[in-house]
Coordinates of C-alpha atoms (C1' of nucleotides) in Angstrom, one line a residue:
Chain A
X1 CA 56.7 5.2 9.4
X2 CA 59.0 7.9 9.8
X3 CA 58.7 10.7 6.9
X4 CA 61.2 9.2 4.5
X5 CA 61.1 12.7 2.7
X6 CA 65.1 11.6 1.7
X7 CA 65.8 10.8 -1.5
X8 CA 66.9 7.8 -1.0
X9 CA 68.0 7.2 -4.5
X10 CA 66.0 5.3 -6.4
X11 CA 65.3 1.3 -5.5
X12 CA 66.0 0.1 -8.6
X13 CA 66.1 1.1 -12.0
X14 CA 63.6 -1.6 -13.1
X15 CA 60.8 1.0 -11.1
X16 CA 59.4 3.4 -14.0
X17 CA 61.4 6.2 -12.4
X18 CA 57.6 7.9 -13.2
X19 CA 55.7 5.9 -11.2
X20 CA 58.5 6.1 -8.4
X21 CA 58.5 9.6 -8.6
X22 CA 54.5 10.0 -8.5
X23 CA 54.3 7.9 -4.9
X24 CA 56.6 10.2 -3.3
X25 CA 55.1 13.6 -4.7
X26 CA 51.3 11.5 -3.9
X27 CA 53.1 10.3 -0.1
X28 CA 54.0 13.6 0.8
X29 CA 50.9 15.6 -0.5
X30 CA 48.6 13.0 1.7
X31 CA 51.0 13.2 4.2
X32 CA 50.3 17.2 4.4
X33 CA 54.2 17.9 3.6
X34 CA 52.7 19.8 1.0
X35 CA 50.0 21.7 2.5
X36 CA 46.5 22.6 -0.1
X37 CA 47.3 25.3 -2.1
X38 CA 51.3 25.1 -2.0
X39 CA 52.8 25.0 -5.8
X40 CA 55.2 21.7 -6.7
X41 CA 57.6 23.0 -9.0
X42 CA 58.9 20.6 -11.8
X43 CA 62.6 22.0 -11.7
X44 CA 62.9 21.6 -7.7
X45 CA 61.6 18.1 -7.2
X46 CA 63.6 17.5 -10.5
X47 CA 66.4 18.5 -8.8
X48 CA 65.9 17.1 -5.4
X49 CA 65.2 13.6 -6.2
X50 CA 67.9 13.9 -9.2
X51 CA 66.2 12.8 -12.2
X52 CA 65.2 14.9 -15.0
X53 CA 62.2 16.9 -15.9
X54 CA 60.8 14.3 -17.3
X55 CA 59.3 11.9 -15.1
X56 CA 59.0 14.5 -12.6
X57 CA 56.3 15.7 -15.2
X58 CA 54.5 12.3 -16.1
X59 CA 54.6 11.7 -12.4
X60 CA 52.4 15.5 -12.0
X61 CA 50.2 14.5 -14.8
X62 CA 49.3 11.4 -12.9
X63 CA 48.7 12.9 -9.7
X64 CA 46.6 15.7 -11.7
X65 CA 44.2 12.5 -12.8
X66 CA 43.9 11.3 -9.4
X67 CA 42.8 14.5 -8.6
X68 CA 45.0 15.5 -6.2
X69 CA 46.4 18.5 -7.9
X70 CA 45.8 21.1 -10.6
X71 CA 48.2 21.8 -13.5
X72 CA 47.7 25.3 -15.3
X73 CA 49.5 26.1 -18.1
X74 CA 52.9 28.1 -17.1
X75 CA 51.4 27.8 -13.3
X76 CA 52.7 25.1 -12.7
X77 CA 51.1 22.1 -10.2
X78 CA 49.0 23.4 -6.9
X79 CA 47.9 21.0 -4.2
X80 CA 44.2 21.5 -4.4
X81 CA 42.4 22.9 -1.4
X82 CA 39.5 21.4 0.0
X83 CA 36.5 21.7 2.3
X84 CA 33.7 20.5 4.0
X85 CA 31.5 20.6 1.1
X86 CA 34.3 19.0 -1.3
X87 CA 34.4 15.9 1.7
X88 CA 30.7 15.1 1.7
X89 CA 30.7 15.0 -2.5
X90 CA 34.3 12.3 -1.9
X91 CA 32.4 10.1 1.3
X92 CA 29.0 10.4 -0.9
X93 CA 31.2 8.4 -3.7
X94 CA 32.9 6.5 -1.9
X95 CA 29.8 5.5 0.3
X96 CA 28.2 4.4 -2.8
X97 CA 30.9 1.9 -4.6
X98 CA 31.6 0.3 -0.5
X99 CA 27.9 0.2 -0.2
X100 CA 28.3 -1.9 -3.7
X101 CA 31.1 -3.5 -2.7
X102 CA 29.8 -5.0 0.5
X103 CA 26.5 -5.7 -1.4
X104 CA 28.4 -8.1 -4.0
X105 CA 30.8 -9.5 -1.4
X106 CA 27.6 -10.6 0.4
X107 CA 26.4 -12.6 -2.4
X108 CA 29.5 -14.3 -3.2
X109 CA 31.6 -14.2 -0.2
X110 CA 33.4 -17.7 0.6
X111 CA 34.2 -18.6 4.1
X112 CA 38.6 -18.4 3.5
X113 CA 37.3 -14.8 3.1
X114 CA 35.0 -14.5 5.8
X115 CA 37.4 -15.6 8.2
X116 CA 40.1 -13.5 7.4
X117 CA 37.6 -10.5 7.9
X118 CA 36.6 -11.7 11.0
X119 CA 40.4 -11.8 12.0
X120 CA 41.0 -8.1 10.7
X121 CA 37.9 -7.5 12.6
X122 CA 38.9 -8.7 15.9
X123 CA 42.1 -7.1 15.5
X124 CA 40.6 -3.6 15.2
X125 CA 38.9 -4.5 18.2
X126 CA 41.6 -5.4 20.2
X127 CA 43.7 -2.3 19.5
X128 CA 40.7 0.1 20.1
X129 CA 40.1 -1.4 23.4
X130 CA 44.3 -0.6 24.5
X131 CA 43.8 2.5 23.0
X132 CA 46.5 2.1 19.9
X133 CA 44.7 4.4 17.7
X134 CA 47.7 3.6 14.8
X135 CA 47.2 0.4 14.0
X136 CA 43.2 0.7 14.8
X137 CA 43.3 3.1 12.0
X138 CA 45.6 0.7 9.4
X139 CA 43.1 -2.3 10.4
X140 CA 40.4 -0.1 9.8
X141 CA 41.5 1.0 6.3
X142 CA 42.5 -2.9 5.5
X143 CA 38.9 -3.9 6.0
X144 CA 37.7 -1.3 4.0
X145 CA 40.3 -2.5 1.8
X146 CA 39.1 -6.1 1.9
X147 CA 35.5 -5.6 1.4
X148 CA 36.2 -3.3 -2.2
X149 CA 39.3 -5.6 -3.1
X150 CA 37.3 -8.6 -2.5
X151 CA 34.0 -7.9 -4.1
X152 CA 35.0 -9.2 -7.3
X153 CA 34.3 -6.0 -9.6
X154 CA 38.3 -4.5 -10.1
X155 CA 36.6 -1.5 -11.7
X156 CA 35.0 -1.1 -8.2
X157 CA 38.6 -1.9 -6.9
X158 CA 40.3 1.0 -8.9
X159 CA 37.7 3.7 -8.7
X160 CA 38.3 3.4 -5.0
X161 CA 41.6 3.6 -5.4
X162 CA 41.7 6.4 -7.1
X163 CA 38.9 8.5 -4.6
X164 CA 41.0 7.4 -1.7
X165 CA 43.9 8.9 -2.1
X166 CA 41.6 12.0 -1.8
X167 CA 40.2 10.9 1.2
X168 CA 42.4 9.0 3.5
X169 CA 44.4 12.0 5.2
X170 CA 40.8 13.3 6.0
X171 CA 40.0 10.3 7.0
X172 CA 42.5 9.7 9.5
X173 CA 41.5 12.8 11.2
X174 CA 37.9 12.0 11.4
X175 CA 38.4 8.3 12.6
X176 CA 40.9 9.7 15.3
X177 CA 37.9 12.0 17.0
X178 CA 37.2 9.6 20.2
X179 CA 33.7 10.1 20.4
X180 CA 33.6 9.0 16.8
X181 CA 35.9 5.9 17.8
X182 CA 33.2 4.4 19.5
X183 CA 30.8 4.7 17.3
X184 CA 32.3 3.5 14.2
X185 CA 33.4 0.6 16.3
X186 CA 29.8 -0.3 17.1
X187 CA 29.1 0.5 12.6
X188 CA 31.4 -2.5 11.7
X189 CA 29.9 -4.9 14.0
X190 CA 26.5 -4.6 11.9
X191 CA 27.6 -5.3 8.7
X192 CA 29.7 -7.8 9.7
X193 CA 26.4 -9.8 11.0
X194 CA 24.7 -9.0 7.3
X195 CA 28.0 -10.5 5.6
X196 CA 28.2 -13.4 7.6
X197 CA 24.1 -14.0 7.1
X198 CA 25.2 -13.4 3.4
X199 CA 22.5 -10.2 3.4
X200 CA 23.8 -8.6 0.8
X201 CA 21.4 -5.9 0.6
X202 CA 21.5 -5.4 4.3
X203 CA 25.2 -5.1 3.9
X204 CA 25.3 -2.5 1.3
X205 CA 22.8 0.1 3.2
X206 CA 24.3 -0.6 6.4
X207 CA 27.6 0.1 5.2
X208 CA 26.7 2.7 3.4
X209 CA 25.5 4.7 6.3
X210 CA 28.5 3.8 8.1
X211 CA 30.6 5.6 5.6
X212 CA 28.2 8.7 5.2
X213 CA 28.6 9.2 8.6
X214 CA 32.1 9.0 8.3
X215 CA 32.0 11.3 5.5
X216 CA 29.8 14.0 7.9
X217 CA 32.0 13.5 10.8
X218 CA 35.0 14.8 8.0
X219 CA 32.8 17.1 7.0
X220 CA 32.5 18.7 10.5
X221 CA 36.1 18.8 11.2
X222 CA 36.5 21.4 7.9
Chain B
X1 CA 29.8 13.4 -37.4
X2 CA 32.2 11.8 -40.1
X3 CA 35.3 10.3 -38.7
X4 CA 38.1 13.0 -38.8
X5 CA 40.6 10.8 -38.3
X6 CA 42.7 13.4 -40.6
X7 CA 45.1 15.7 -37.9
X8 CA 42.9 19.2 -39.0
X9 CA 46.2 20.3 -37.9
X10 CA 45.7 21.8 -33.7
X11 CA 43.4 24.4 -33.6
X12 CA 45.1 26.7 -31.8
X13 CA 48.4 26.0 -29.8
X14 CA 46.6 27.5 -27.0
X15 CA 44.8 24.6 -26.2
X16 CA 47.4 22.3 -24.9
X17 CA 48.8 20.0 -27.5
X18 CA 48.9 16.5 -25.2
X19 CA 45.6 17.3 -24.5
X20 CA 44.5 17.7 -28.1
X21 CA 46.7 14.6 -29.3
X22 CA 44.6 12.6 -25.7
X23 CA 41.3 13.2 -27.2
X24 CA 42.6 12.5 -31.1
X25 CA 43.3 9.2 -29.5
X26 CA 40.3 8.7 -27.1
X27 CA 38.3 9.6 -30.0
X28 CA 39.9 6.9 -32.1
X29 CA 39.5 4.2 -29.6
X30 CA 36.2 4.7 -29.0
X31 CA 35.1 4.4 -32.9
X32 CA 37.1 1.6 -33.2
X33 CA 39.6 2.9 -35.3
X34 CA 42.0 1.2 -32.8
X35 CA 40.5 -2.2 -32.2
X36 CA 41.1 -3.8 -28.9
X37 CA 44.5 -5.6 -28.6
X38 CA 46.3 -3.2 -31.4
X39 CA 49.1 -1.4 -30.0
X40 CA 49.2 2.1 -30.6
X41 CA 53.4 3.5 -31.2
X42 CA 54.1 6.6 -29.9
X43 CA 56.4 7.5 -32.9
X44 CA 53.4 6.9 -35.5
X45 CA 51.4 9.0 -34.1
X46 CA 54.2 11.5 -33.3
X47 CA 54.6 11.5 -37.2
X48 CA 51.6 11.6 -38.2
X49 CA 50.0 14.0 -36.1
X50 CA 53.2 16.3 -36.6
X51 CA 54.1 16.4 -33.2
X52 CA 57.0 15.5 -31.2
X53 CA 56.7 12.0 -29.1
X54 CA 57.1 13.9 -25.5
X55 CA 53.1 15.3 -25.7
X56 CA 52.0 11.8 -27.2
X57 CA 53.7 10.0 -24.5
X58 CA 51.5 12.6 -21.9
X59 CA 48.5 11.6 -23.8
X60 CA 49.0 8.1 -23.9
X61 CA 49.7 7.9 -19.7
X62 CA 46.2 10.7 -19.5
X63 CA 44.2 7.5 -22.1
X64 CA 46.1 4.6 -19.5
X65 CA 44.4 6.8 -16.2
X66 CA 40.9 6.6 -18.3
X67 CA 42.0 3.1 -18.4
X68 CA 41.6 2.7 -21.8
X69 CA 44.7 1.3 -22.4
X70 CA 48.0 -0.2 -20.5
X71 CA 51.3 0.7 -21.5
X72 CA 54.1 -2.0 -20.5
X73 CA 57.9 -1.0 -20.6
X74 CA 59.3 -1.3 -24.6
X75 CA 55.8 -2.6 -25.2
X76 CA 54.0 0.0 -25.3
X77 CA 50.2 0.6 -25.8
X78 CA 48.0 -1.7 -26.5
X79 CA 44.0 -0.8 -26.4
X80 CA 42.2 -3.0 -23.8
X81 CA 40.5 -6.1 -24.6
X82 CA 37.2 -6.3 -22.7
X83 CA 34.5 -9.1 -22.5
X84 CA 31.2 -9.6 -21.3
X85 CA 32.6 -9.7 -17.7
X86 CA 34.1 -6.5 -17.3
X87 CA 30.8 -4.8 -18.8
X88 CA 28.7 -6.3 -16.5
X89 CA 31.3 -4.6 -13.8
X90 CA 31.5 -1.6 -15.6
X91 CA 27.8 -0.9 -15.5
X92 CA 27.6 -2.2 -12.1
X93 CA 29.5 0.8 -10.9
X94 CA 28.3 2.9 -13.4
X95 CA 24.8 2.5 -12.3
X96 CA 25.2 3.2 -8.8
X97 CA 26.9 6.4 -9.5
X98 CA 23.9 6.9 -11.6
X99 CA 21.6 6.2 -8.9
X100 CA 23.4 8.4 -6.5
X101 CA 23.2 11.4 -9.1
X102 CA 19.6 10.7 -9.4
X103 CA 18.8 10.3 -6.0
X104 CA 20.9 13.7 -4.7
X105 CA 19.3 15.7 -8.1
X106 CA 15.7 14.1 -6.9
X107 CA 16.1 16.2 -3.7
X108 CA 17.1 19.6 -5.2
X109 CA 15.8 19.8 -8.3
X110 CA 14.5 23.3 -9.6
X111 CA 12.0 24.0 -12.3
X112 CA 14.2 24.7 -14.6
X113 CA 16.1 21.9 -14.8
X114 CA 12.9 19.7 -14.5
X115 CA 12.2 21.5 -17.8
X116 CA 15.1 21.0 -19.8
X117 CA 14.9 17.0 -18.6
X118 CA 11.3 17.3 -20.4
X119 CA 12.4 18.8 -23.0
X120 CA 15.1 16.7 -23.8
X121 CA 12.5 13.5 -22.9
X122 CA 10.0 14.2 -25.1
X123 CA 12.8 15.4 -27.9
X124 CA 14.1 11.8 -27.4
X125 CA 10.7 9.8 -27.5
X126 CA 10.2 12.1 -30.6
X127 CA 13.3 10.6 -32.1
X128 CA 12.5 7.1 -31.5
X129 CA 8.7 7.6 -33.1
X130 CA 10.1 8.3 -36.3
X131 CA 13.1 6.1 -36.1
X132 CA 16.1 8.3 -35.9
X133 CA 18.5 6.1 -33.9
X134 CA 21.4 8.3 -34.1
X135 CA 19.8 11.3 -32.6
X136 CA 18.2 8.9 -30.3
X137 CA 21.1 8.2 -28.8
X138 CA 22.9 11.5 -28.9
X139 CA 20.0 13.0 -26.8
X140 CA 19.5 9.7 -24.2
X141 CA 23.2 10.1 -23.5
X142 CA 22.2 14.2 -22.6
X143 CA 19.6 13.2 -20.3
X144 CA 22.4 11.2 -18.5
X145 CA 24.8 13.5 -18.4
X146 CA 22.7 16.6 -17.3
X147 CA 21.2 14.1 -14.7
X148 CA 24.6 13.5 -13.3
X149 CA 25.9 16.7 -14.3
X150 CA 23.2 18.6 -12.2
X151 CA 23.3 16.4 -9.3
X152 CA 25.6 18.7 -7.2
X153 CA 28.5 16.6 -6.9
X154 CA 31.1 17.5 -8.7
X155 CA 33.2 14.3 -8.0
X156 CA 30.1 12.0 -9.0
X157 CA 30.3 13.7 -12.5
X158 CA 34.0 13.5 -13.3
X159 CA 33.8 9.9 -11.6
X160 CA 31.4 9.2 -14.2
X161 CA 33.2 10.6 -17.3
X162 CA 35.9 8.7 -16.8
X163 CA 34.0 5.5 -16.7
X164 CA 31.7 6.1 -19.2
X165 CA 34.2 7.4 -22.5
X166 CA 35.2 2.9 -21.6
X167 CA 31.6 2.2 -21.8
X168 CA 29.9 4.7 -24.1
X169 CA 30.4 2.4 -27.6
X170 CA 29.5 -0.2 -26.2
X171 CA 26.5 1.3 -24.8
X172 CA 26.1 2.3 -28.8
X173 CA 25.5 -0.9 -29.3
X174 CA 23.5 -2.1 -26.9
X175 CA 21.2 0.7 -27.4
X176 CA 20.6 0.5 -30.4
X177 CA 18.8 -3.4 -30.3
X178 CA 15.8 -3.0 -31.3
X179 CA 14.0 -4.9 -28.6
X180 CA 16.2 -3.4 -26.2
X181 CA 15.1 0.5 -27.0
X182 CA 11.5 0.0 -26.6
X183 CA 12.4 -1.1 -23.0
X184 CA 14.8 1.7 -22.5
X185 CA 12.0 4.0 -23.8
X186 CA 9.8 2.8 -21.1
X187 CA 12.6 2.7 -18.1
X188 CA 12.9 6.4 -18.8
X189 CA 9.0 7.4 -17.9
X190 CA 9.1 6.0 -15.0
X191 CA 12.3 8.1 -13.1
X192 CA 10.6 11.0 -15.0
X193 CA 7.7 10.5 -12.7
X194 CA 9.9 10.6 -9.4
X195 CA 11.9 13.5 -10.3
X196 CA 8.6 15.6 -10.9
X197 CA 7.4 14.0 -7.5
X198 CA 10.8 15.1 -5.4
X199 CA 11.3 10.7 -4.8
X200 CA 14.7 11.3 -3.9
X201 CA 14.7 6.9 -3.1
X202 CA 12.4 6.3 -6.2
X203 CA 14.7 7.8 -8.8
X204 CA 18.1 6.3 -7.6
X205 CA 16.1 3.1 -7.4
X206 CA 14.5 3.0 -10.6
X207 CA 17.4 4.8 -12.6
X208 CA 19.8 2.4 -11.0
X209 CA 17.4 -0.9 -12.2
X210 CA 17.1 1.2 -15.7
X211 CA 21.5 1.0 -16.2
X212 CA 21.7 -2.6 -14.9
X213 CA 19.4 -3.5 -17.8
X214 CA 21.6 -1.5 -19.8
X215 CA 24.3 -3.1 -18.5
X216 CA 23.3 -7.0 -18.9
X217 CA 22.1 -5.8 -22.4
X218 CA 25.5 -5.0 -23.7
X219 CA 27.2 -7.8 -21.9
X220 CA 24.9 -9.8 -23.3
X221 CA 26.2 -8.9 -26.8
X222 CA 29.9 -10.3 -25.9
Chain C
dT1 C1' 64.5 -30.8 -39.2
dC2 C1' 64.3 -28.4 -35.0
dC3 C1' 66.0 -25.9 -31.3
dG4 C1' 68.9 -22.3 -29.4
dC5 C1' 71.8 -18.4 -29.9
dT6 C1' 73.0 -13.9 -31.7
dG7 C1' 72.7 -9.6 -33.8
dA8 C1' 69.7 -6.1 -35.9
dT9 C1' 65.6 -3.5 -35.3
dA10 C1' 61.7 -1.6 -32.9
dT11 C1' 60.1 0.8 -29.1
dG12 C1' 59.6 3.2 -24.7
dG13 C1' 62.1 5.7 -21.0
dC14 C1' 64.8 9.4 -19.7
dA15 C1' 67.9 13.6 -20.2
dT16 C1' 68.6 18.0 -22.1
dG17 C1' 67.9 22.3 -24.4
dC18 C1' 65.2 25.9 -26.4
dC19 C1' 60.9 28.6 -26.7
dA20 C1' 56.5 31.0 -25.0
dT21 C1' 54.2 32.8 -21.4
dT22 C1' 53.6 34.6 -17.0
dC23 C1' 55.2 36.8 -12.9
dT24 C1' 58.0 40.2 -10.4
dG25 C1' 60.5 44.0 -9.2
dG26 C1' 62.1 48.3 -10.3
dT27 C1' 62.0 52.7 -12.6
dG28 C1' 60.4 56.7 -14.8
dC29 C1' 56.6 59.6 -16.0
dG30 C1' 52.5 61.9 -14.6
Chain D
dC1 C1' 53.3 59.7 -4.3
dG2 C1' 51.1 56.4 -7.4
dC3 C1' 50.5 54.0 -11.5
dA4 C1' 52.0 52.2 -15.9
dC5 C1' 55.4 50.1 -18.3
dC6 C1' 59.5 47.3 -19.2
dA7 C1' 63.2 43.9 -18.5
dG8 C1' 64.7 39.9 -16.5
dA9 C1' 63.7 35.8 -14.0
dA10 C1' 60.8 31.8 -13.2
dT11 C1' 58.3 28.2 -15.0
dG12 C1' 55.9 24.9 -18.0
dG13 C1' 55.5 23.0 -22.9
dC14 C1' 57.6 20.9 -26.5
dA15 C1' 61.4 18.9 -29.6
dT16 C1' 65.3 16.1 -30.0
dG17 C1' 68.7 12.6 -29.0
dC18 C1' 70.7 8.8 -26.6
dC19 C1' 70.1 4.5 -24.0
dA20 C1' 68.1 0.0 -22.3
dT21 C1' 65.3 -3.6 -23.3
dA22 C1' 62.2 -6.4 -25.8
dT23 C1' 61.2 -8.6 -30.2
dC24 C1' 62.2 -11.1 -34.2
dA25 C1' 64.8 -13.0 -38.1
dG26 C1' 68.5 -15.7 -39.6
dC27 C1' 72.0 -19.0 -39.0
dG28 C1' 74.5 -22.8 -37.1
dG29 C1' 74.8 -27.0 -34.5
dA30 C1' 72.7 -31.2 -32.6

DNA sequence: TCCGCTGATATGGCATGCCATTCTGGTGCG
DNA sequence: CGCACCAGAATGGCATGCCATATCAGCGGA
């Protein structure tokens, strides 16, 4: 997990040298090597990762649809800044389509599924309780993961996608705060009864909250 | 309204020319002048829109992020198929973005918006008493928009465009069933009510039940 | 007759170069 | 001393050309 800012030329040519390019620039913006409001300049990265203009471009373009960045015309790309209010309008989103998510996973969730949430979920568990607040957060984000990939809508799937790319560097923040540890522990153990009971409408509002909260405790930090 | 499918040559070269050549395109698919599963070559267009390939190729990845269409390597575009199944999923998400702009605009609403909605309410019921379908339509999809427009998050709204320039001719469609607009007439009183009355829950609730209808309506035609 | 191979063509992906606009720093006039 | 203007640099936008690969037609052998 070490910042693998190196170039380390290209894997293989058979990667759209677009898309390859677009994960790194996406990798380092989430990863705050660009900091909000920095300019990415076509010609350096260009340069630095040895391809042309080109891709470098597409790759911005894409980034700019995720919403991650701005592109104005001979401005060039800026990382967009954000803030508290910007967080609740993302977690109010995303709230919404896990809230669905968990709401159609509910009403159709088979018991292959149910076990390997229950697996993830024990996991999370184990590593809060000796305190390895790493992989907590990865098992954290694969349930989230599991729930929307699961829930059998894709369009659900990708809009999520898309919004978390905003969020997840906030995210990791909020999660971290310890007295907000605990209690997000104690949210997934709820939902995870309403799932199991196959209450899918129980399952939506609870998780729901659980992700407004999150969304607030964001919020807070900003 | 008449299809100009004829390039009108670009405006002005100050508005970007991928940008112009993406909503050519958009445009295009969404009339149906590129049926789903044509493939749509970048050098056509290039020639016959007078442009080079490099801003058709940034409009076609800007249509494949609306996910109007996937682009494979030397395959290029091809417009995207969809069934019943993928409306049903479509409105699914659609509706509970819906619901959360209703519910969030519900709690802050000010008398002037409240009167434009009225406006633009009894406008529409207007057009459907004497039978004018098309402005019918043109002013239901206002009330949607300003609804999620004016609901104070500006991620709900460009979450929504997105989704909905896949849905809207479709929606078209399913409007326009004759059965199926008296009902939608009706659906629309009722969310009226709670807006006037501040029902934050009420609104998202009822708008949410009013797009699901929507929703199995148009899957219902596929 | 049918299957497989091969070469031509179609098509997208990328590199490069030029142009328009914006930005920046310096200089001269008031 | 300050402000306006100008030139050059920075930067993105677009056009063009070459390359790799997929697709398809035609041909030859089994």
């Amino acid at each position: 997990m070490v910042a693998d800012t190196a170039p380390t030329h290209r894997p293989d040519s058979a990667t759209a040298t677009a898309q390859w390019v677009a994960d790194i620039l996406r990798d380092r913006i989430v990863k705050g090597v660009y900091p909000p409001g920095s300019r990415i300049v076509e010609r350096k990265i260009s340069a630095e990762l040895e391809v042309s203009r080109t891709p470098v471009r597409e790759a911005l373009k894409l980034i700019d649809a995720d919403g991650l960045i701005t592109i104005s015309r001979n401005k060039g790309a800026q990382v967009l800044q954000y803030g508290a209010e910007e967080a609740l309008a993302l977690f109010d989103v995303i709230a919404s389509l896990e809230s669905l998510a968990a709401e159609r996973l509910a009403e159709r969730i088979d018991p292959e599924t149910l076990d390997r949430l229950e697996e993830m979920h024990d996991r999370m568990l184990t590593y809060h309780k000796v305190g390895n607040h790493s992989d907590y957060f990865d098992t954290n984000s694969e349930i989230h993961d599991l729930i929307v990939g699961a829930c059998g809508n894709p369009i659900v799937t990708e809009t999520h996608r898309k919004l978390m790319a905003r969020a997840r560097r906030r995210r990791f923040l909020a999660i971290m705060k310890p007295e907000r540890l605990q209690e997000a522990v104690a949210e997934h153990e709820e939902p995870m009864q309403a799932l199991r009971a196959g209450d899918a409408d129980g399952a939506g509002r609870i998780w729901r909250r659980h992700l407004l909260h999150t969304g607030a405790t964001v919020a807070a930090l900003l």
